[in-house]
Short mmCIF file of C-alpha atoms in Angstrom, two decimals:
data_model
loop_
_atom_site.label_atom_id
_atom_site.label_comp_id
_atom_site.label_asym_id
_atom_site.label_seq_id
_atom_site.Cartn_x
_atom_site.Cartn_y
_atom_site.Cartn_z
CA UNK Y 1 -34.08 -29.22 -54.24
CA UNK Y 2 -35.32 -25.53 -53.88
CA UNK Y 3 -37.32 -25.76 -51.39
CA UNK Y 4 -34.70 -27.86 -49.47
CA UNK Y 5 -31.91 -24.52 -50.27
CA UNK Y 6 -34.67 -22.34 -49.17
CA UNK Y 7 -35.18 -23.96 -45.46
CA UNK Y 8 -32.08 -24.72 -45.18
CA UNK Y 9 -31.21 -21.11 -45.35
CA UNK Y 10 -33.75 -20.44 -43.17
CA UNK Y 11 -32.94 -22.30 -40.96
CA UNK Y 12 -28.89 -20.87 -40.67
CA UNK Y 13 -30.16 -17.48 -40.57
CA UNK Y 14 -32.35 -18.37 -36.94
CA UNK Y 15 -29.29 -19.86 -36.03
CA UNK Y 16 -26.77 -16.51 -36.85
CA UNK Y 17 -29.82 -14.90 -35.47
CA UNK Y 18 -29.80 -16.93 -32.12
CA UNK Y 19 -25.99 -16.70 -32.02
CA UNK Y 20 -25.76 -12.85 -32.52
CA UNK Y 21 -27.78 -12.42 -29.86
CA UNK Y 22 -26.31 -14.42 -27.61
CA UNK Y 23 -22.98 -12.10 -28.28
CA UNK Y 24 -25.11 -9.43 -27.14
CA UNK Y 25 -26.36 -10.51 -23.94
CA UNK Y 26 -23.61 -13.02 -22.31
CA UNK Y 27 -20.61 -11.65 -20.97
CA UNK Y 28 -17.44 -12.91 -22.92
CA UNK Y 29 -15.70 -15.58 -19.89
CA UNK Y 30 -12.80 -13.77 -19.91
CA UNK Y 31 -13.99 -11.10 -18.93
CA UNK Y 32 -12.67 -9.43 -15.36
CA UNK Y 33 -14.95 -9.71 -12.23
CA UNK Y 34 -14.73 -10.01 -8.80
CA UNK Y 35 -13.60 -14.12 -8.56
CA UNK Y 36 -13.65 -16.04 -5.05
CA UNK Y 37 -10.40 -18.12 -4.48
CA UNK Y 38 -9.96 -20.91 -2.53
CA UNK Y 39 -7.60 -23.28 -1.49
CA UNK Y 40 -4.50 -20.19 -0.88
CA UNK Y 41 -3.07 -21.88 1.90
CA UNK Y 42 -3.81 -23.10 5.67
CA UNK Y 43 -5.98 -20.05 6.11
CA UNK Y 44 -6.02 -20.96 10.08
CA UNK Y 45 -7.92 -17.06 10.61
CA UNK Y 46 -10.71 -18.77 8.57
CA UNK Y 47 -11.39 -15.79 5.89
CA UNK Y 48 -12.00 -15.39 1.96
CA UNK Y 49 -10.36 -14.21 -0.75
CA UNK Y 50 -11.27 -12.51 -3.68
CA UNK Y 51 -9.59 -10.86 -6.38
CA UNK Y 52 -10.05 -8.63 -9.18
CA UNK Y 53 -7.93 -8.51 -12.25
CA UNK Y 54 -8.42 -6.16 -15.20
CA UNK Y 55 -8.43 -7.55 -18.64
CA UNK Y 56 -5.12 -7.71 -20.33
CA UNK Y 57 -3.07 -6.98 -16.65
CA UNK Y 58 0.29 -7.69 -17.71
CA UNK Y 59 2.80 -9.18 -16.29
CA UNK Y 60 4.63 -7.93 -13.05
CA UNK Y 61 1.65 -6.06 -12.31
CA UNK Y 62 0.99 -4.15 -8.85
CA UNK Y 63 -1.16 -5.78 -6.07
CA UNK Y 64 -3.36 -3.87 -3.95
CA UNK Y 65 -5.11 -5.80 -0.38
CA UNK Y 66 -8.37 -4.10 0.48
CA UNK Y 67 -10.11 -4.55 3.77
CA UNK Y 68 -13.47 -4.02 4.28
CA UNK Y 69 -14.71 -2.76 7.44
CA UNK Y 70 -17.47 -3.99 9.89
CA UNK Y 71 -20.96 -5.23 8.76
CA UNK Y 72 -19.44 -5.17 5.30
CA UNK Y 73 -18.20 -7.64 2.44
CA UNK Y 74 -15.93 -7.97 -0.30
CA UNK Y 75 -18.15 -7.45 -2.42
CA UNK Y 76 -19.35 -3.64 -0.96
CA UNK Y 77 -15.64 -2.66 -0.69
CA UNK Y 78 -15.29 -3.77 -4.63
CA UNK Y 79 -17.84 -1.90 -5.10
CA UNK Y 80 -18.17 1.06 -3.61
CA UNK Y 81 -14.39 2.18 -2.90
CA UNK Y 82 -13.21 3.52 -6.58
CA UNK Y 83 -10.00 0.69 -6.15
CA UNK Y 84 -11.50 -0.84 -9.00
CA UNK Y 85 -11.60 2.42 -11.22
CA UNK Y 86 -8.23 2.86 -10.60
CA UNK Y 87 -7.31 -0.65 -10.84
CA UNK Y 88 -8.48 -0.60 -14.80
CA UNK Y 89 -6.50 2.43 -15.26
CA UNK Y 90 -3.38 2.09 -13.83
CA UNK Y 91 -3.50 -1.66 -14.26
CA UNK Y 92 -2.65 -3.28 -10.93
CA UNK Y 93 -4.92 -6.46 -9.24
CA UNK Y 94 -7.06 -6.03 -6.14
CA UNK Y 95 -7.63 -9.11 -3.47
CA UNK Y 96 -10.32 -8.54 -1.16
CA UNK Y 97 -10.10 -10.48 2.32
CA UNK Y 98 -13.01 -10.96 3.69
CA UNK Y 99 -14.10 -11.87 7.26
CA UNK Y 100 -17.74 -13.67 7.33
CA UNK Y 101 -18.26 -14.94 11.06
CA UNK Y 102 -19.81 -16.88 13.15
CA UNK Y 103 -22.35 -16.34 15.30
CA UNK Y 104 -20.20 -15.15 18.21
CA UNK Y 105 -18.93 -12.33 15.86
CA UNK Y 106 -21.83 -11.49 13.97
CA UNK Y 107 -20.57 -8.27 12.27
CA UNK Y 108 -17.78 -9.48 9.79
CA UNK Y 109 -14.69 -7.76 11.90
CA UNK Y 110 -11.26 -8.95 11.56
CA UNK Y 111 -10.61 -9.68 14.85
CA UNK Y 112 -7.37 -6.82 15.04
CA UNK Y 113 -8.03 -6.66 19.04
CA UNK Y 114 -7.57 -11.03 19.46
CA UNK Y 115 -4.13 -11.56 20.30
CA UNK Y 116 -4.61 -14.71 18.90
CA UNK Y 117 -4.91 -13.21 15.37
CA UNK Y 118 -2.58 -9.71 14.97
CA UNK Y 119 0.82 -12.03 15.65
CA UNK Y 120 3.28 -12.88 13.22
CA UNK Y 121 2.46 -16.76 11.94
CA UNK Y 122 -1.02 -17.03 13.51
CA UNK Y 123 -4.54 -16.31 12.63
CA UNK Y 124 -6.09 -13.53 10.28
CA UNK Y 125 -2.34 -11.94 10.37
CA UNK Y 126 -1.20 -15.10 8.48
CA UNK Y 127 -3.96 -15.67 6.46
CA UNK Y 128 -4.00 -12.50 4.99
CA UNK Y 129 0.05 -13.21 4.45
CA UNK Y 130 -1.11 -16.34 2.58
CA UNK Y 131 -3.58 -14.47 0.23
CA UNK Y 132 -0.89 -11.91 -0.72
CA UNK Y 133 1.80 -15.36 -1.39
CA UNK Y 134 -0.72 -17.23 -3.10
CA UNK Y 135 -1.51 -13.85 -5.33
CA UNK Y 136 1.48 -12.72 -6.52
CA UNK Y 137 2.75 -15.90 -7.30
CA UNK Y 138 -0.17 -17.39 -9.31
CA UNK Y 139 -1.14 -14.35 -10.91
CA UNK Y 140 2.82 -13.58 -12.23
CA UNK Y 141 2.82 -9.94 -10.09
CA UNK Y 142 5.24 -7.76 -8.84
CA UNK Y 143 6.05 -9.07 -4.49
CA UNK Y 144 8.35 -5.60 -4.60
CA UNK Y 145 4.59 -3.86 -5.41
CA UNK Y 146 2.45 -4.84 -3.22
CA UNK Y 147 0.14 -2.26 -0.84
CA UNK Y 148 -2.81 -2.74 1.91
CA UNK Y 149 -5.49 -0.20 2.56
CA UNK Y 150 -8.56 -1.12 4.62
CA UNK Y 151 -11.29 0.72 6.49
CA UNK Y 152 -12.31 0.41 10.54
CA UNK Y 153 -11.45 -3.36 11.51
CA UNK Y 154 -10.46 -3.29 8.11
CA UNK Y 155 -8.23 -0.49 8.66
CA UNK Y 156 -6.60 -1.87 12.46
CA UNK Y 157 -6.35 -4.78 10.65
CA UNK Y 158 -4.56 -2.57 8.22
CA UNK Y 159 -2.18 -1.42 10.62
CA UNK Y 160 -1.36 -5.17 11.86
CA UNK Y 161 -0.36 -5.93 8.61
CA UNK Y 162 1.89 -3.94 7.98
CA UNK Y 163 3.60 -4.01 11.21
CA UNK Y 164 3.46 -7.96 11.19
CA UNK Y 165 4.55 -8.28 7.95
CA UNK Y 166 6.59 -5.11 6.60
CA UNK Y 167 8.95 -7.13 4.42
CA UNK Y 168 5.46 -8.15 2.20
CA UNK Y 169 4.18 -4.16 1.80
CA UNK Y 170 5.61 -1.11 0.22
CA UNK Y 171 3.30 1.44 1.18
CA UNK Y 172 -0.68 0.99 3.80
CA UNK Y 173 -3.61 3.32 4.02
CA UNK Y 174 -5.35 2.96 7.44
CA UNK Y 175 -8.85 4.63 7.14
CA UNK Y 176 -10.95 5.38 9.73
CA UNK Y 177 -8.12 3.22 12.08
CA UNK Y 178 -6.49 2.26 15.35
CA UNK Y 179 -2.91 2.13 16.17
CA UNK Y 180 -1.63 -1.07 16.13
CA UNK Y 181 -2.23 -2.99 19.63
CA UNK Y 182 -4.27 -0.47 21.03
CA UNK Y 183 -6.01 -3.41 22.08
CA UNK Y 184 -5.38 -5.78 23.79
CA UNK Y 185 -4.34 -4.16 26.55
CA UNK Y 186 -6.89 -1.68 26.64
CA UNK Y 187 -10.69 -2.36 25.74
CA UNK Y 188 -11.90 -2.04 22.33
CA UNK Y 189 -14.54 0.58 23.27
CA UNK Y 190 -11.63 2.51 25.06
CA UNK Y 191 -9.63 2.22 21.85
CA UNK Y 192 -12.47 3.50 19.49
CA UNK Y 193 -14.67 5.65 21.68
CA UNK Y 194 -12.04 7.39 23.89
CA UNK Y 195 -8.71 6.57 22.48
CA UNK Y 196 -5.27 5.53 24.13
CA UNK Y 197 -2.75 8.24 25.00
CA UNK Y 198 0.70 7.06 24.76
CA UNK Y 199 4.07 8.29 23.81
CA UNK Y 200 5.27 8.05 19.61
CA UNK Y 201 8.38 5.37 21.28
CA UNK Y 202 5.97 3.60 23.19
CA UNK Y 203 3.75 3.16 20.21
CA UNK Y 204 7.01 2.41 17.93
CA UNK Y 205 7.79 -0.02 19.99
CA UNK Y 206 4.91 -1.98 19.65
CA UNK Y 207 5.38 -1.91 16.04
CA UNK Y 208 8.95 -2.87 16.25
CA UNK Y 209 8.01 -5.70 18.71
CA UNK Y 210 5.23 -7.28 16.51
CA UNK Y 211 8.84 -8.49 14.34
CA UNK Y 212 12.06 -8.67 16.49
CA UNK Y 213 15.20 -8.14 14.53
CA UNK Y 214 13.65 -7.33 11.37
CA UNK Y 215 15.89 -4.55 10.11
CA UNK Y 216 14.81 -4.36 6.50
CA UNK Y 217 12.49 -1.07 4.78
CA UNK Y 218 9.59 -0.02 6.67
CA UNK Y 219 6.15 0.71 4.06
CA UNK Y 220 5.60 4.69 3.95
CA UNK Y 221 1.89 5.08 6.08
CA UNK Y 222 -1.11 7.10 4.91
CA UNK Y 223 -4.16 8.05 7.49
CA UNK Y 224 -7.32 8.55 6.94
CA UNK Y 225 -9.67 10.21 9.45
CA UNK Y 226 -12.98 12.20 9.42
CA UNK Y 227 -12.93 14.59 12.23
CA UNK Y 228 -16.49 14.04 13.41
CA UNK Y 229 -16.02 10.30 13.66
CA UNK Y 230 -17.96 9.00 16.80
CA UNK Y 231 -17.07 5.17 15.93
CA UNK Y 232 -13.40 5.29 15.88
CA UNK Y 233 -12.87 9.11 17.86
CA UNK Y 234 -10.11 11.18 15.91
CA UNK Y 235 -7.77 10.68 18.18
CA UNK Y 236 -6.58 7.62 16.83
CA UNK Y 237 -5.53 8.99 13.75
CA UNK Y 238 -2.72 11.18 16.07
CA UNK Y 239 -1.96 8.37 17.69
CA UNK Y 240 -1.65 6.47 14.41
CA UNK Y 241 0.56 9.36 13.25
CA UNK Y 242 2.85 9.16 16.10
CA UNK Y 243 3.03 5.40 16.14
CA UNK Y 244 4.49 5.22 12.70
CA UNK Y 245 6.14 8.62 12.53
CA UNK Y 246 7.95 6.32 15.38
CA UNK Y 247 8.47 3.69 13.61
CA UNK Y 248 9.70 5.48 10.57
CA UNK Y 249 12.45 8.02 12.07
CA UNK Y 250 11.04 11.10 11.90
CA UNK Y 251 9.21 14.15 13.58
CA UNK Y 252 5.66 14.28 15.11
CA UNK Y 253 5.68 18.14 13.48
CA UNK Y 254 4.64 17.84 9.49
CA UNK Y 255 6.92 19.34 7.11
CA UNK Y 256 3.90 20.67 4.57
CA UNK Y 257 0.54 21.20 4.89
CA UNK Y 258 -1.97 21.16 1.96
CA UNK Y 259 -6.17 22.16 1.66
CA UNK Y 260 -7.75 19.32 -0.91
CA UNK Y 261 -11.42 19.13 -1.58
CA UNK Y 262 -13.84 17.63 0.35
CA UNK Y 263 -13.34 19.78 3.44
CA UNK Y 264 -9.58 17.52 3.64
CA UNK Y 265 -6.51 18.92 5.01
CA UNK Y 266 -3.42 16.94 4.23
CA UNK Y 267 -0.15 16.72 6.75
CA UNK Y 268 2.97 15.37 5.27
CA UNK Y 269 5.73 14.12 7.49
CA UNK Y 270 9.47 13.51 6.87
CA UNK Y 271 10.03 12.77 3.05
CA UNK Y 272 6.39 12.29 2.26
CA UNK Y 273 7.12 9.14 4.47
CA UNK Y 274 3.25 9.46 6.64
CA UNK Y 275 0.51 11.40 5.07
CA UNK Y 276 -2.53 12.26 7.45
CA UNK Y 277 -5.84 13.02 6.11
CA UNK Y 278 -8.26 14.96 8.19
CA UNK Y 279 -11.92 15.57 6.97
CA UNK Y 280 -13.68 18.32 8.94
CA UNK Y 281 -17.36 17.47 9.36
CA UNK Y 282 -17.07 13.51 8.40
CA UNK Y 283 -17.83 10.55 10.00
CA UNK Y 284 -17.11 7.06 10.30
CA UNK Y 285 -16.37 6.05 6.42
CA UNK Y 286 -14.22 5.24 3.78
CA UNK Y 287 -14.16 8.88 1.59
CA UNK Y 288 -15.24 8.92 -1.94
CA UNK Y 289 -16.49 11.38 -4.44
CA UNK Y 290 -18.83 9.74 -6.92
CA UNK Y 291 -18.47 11.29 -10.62
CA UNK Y 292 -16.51 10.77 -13.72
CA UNK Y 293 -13.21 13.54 -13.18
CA UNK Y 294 -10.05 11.86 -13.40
CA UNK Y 295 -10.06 12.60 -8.80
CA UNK Y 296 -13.28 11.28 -8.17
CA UNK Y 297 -14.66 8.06 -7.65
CA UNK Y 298 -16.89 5.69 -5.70
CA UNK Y 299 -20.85 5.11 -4.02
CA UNK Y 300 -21.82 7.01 -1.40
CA UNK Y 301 -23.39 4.45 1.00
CA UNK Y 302 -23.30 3.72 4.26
CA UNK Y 303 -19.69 3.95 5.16
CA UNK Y 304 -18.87 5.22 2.16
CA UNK Y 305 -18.93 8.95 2.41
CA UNK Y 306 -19.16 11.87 0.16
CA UNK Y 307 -16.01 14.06 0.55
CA UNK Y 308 -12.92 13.39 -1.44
CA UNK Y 309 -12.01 9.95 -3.39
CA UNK Y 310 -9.46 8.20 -1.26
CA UNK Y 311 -8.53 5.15 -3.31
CA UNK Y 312 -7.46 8.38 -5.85
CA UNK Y 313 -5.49 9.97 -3.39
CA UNK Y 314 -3.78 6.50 -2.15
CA UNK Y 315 -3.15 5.45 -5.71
CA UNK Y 316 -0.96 8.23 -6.30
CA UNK Y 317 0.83 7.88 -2.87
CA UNK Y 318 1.89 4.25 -3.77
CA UNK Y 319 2.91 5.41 -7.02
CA UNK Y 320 0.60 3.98 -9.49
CA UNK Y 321 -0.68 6.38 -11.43
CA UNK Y 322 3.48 6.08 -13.07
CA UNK Y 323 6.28 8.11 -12.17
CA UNK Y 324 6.61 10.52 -9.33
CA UNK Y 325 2.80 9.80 -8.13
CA UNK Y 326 1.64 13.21 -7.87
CA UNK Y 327 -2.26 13.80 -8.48
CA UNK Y 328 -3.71 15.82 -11.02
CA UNK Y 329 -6.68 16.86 -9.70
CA UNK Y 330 -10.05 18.28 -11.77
CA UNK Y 331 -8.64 22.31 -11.58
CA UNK Y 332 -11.16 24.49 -9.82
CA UNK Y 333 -12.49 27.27 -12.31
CA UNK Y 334 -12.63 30.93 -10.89
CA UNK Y 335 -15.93 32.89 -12.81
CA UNK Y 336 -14.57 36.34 -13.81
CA UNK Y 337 -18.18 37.57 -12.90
CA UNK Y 338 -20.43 36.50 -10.75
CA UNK Y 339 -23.46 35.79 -12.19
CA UNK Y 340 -27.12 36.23 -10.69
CA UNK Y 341 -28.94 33.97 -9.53
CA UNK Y 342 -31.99 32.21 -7.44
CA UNK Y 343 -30.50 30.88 -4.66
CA UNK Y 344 -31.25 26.84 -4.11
CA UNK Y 345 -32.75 25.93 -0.84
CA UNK Y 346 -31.45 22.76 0.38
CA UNK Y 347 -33.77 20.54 2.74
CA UNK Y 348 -32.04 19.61 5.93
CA UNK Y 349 -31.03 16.12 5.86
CA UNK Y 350 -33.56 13.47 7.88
CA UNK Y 351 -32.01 9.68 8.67
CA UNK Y 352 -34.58 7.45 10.23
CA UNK Y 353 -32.28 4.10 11.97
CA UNK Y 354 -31.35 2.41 14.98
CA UNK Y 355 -29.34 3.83 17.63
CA UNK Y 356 -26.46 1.61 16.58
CA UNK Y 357 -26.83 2.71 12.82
CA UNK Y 358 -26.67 6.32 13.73
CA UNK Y 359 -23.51 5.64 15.52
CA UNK Y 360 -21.88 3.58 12.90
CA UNK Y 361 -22.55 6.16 10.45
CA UNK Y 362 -21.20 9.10 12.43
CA UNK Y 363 -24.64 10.69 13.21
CA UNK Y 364 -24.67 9.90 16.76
CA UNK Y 365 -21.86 8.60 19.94
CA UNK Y 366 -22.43 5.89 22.74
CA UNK Y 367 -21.55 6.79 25.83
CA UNK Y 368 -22.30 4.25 28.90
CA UNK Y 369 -24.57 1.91 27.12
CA UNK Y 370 -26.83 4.97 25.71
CA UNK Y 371 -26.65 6.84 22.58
CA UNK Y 372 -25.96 10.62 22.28
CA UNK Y 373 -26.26 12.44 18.65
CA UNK Y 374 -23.62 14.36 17.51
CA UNK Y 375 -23.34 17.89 18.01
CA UNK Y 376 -26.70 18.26 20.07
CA UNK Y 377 -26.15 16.00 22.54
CA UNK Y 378 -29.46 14.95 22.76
CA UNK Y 379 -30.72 11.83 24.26
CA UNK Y 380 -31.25 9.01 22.50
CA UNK Y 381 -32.01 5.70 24.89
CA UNK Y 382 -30.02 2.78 25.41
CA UNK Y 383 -27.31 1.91 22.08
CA UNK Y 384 -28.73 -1.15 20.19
CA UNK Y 385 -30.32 -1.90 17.12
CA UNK Y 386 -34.37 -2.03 18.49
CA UNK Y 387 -34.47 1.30 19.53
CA UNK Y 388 -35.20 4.11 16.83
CA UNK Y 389 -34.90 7.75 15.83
CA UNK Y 390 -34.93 10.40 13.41
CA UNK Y 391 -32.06 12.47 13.12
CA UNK Y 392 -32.62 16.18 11.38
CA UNK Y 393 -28.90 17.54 10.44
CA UNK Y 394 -29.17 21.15 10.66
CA UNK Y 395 -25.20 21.91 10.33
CA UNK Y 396 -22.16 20.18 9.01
CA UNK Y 397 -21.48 17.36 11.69
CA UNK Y 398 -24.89 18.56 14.23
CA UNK Y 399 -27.30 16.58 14.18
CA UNK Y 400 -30.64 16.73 16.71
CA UNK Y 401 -33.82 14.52 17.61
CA UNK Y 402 -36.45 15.20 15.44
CA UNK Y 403 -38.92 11.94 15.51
CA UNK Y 404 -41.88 14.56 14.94
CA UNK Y 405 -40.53 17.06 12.75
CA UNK Y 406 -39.68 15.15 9.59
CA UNK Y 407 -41.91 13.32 7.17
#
C-alpha cells in the first residue's frame, strides 16, 4: 500500500509538472491576435479581412480600418504601424483589408484607379463597406466610431472610402495618398509621378459625385506626406488638401501652423476639420518612431519610416486617446550646460536593391522607363527589379551612385 501512495504521488507530481509547464509555454486561447475572417459578406472586390481585438475590449468600442499599401500584407501593417499599441491602450478594434492578387496584379494594390472598384455598391469599395458592417455588428462596436487610415494604394483607397461611403466614417488618414479619382481619367504614373493640377471645386466635386444627394456629415481628413516622396510626388498631398478642404467648406489657407518631431510640420485648416502632415527629407512610407514614449511607436522597415509615429498622431485626431484628443507628447529637455564631448561620426548610409526598390523606398524616381536617384540625379538604367545599385546617402533626401565605393 506504500509503495502504491508513493508512485502514485509520483506520478501526479509529473503530471502538475507537465501541466505547469504547459501554462508556461502555450498562449491562453483567448488571448488577442491578429484573426482572419471569412464569410463577411459578398466580398465581390475579392479581399481579406482581419481583425484585431484587445483583451477585455468592451462593449461599444471604436473601430479603426487599416490599409496596407503595395507589396504589403495585413499582417506587415499589424505589425509595423503602432495601430496596435494604441489599440491596447485606448481600447478600440483594428480590421485589416487586405488585397492578395492575382497574377495580373502581382503587387497586392487595391485597385483605387479601376473604375470598376472605387464606386459606391461595387468592387473593393463595397467590400471594404462589408468588412466594416460585418465588424461592428458582430463584434458589439460603436458604427458612430468608426475611422480608415491606409498607406499608398492603401491610402487612395483611403480616400475612396471615405468619399464613397461618408455616412460609415467619422474621421480618414490618407498617407502617402492620391486624391480621390485622380485616376481614371488620368494615368496612374501621371497621378503618382507628376501629379494632377486641378481646381479645390473641381476636386470637391468629384467627391460629392462619388454619392449624389447625400447631405449628411462629412469625416474630418488628415494627410500624410513625406516631402521627398518619388513614388507618390508631394503634390498630391496639396491636391488632397484642396480636394477635401472642398469638400468640407472651408479655406485652402491653414488657420495654424505647428513644428512636431521628426522633421514634421503640421497645417490645420478650418476647425481642425483637415490636418496636413509634411515630412521634410522622407520618402515613400507610413511614419513611425520606434521606442517606448507614450508618442512613439512602430518598425522601421521598408515603408515604414523613421520620423514621427503617425498612428499616435491620428489616434488623437479621431479622438481616442478620451476627451478633447490633444497629444501629449515626450517634452523635449533643454541642458542648462552644454556638456563636452567626442563628437560621434555617423557612416553614410549604403542600400544595395533594384531600381524598383530604390524607388519604392524613396531613394530614387522613374522617369521615362529609367531610374534617376534622388537628389543627384544620377543615372541609374532602365526601372525594374533585375537591374541593381548601391545607393550612398550623403545628405538628408540625396542620395548618389556608389556601386564601388561601399562595402
Amino acid at each position: 500500500m506504500r509503495r502504491f501512495l508513493y508512485s502514485s504521488l509520483t506520478l501526479l507530481v509529473g503530471v502538475l509538472s507537465v501541466v505547469a509547464a504547459l501554462q508556461l509555454t502555450v498562449r491562453p486561447a483567448g488571448a488577442a491576435a491578429l484573426t482572419k475572417v471569412t464569410g463577411f459578406g459578398s466580398n465581390p472586390g475579392a479581399l481579406n479581412m482581419w481583425v484585431y481585438r484587445p483583451d477585455n475590449l468592451p462593449a461599444g468600442a471604436p473601430l479603426v480600418v487599416a490599409m496596407h499599401g503595395c507589396t504589403q500584407t495585413a499582417n506587415d501593417y499589424y505589425t509595423n504601424s503602432g495601430w496596435k499599441k494604441y489599440a491596447d491602450q485606448y481600447h478600440f478594434a483594428l480590421v485589416f483589408p487586405e488585397r492578395i492578387d492575382s497574377a495580373s496584379y502581382p503587387s497586392n494594390c487595391f485597385q483605387w484607379f479601376q473604375e470598376s472598384h472605387i464606386a459606391r455598391g461595387q468592387g473593393e469599395a463595397l467590400s471594404v463597406a462589408q468588412i466594416v458592417g460585418f465588424a461592428t455588428q458582430t463584434y458589439n462596436l460603436d458604427s458612430k466610431r468608426v475611422y480608415i487610415t491606409g498607406l499608398s494604394a492603401g491610402g487612395a483607397m483611403t480616400a475612396v472610402m471615405l468619399a464613397t461611403y461618408p455616412d460609415l466614417f467619422a474621421a480618414g488618414s490618407i498617407v502617402s495618398g492620391l486624391p480621390y479619382r485622380c485616376s481614371p481619367p488620368a494615368s496612374t504614373s501621371t497621378c503618382q509621378y507628376s501629379g494632377v493640377d486641378k481646381t479645390p471645386k473641381a476636386w470637391g466635386d468629384l467627391v460629392r459625385n462619388a454619392y449624389p444627394g447625400y447631405t449628411g456629415p462629412r469625416p474630418r481628413i488628415a494627410i500624410w506626406h513625406g516631402q521627398s516622396d518619388a513614388v507618390v510626388v508631394p503634390k498630391n498631398g496639396l491636391e488632397l488638401r484642396d480636394q477635401w478642404t472642398d469638400v468640407l467648406g472651408v479655406s485652402q489657407a491653414p488657420v495654424s501652423t505647428e513644428t512636431l518631431p521628426g522633421s514634421t510640420t503640421l497645417e490645420k485648416y478650418g476647425a481642425d476639420a483637415v490636418r496636413l502632415y509634411k515630412i521634410a527629407g522622407a520618402g515613400h512610407g507610413t511614419p513611425v518612431h520606434p521606442g517606448t514614449g507614450a508618442d512613439q511607436c512602430g518598425t522601421a522597415a521598408a515603408y515604414f519610416l523613421d520620423s514621427i509615429c503617425s498612428a499616435y498622431r491620428d489616434a488623437a485626431f479621431f479622438g481616442l486617446d478620451g476627451p478633447g484628443g490633444t497629444p501629449t507628447a515626450t517634452p523635449t529637455v533643454t541642458p542648462t550646460a552644454t556638456p563636452t564631448t567626442t563628437p560621434t561620426v555617423t557612416p553614410p548610409v549604403c542600400v544595395t536593391a533594384s531600381n524598383y526598390a530604390h524607388t519604392t523606398a524613396g531613394r530614387a524616381y522613374q522617369s521615362g522607363g529609367n531610374t534617376y536617384a534622388n537628389g543627384s540625379n544620377d543615372a541609374m538604367g532602365l526601372w525594374n527589379t533585375f537591374t541593381s545599385h548601391t545607393l550612398k546617402q550623403t545628405a538628408p533626401g540625396y542620395w548618389v551612385v556608389a556601386d564601388a565605393q561601399c562595402p
